[in-house]
């Protein structure tokens, strides 16, 4: 999910997944900040970030080894 600093979900935030070849995939969060990427290659590294006009996020490096759940992006301000 994409969350405010106090834990509320944020809708309509662009969540961006960047692979080693600099290919990007972008999805928008739903009403409660949920997002999902389909068909992500396993055993690979990705950079995950969120883009919002109102909030700032710190990108996360992820090593995908299989299906992943509960990867939260929490706004910094």
Short mmCIF file of C-alpha atoms in Angstrom, two decimals, residues 4-75:
data_model
loop_
_atom_site.label_atom_id
_atom_site.label_comp_id
_atom_site.label_asym_id
_atom_site.label_seq_id
_atom_site.Cartn_x
_atom_site.Cartn_y
_atom_site.Cartn_z
CA UNK A 4 0.43 8.76 4.76
CA UNK A 5 2.86 9.10 7.69
CA UNK A 6 -0.06 8.33 10.04
CA UNK A 7 -1.03 5.14 8.15
CA UNK A 8 -3.94 6.21 5.94
CA UNK A 9 -4.05 4.88 2.37
CA UNK A 10 -3.51 7.40 -0.43
CA UNK A 11 -5.42 6.99 -3.70
CA UNK A 12 -4.35 8.00 -7.22
CA UNK A 13 -0.63 7.85 -6.51
CA UNK A 14 1.61 6.65 -9.34
CA UNK A 15 3.70 3.67 -8.18
CA UNK A 16 6.70 3.09 -10.44
CA UNK A 17 8.72 -0.11 -10.79
CA UNK A 18 12.12 0.28 -12.51
CA UNK A 19 14.14 -2.75 -13.66
CA UNK A 20 17.89 -3.10 -14.29
CA UNK A 21 17.46 -2.14 -17.96
CA UNK A 22 15.69 1.09 -16.89
CA UNK A 23 12.30 -0.13 -18.12
CA UNK A 24 9.48 1.30 -16.05
CA UNK A 25 6.01 0.06 -15.23
CA UNK A 26 3.50 2.36 -13.56
CA UNK A 27 0.21 1.67 -11.78
CA UNK A 28 -2.13 3.97 -9.85
CA UNK A 29 -3.19 3.24 -6.30
CA UNK A 30 -6.82 2.49 -5.51
CA UNK A 31 -9.11 4.06 -2.93
CA UNK A 32 -7.22 2.74 0.11
CA UNK A 33 -3.71 3.04 -1.36
CA UNK A 34 -3.49 -0.51 -2.71
CA UNK A 35 -1.41 -1.26 -5.80
CA UNK A 36 -0.33 -4.36 -7.69
CA UNK A 37 2.09 -5.26 -10.49
CA UNK A 38 1.44 -8.37 -12.58
CA UNK A 39 4.03 -10.63 -14.23
CA UNK A 40 7.13 -9.35 -12.45
CA UNK A 41 10.20 -11.46 -13.28
CA UNK A 42 11.49 -13.40 -10.25
CA UNK A 43 15.09 -13.37 -9.02
CA UNK A 44 15.63 -9.78 -10.13
CA UNK A 45 16.29 -6.41 -8.50
CA UNK A 46 13.91 -3.48 -8.91
CA UNK A 47 13.59 0.08 -7.70
CA UNK A 48 10.12 0.88 -6.37
CA UNK A 49 8.96 4.46 -5.89
CA UNK A 50 5.77 6.51 -5.67
CA UNK A 51 5.02 9.88 -7.26
CA UNK A 52 2.61 12.35 -5.75
CA UNK A 53 2.19 16.14 -5.87
CA UNK A 54 1.43 16.25 -2.17
CA UNK A 55 3.79 13.67 -0.65
CA UNK A 56 7.44 12.66 -0.96
CA UNK A 57 8.58 9.03 -0.88
CA UNK A 58 11.94 7.31 -0.49
CA UNK A 59 12.59 4.74 -3.25
CA UNK A 60 13.02 1.13 -2.15
CA UNK A 61 15.31 -1.47 -3.67
CA UNK A 62 13.57 -4.83 -3.91
CA UNK A 63 14.90 -8.26 -4.70
CA UNK A 64 11.93 -10.20 -6.04
CA UNK A 65 12.21 -13.91 -5.33
CA UNK A 66 8.55 -14.77 -5.86
CA UNK A 67 5.13 -13.32 -5.11
CA UNK A 68 5.49 -10.38 -2.72
CA UNK A 69 2.86 -8.89 -0.45
CA UNK A 70 2.79 -6.01 2.00
CA UNK A 71 5.42 -3.82 0.33
CA UNK A 72 4.38 -0.43 1.72
CA UNK A 73 5.54 2.98 0.59
CA UNK A 74 5.10 5.49 3.40
CA UNK A 75 5.04 9.23 2.70
#
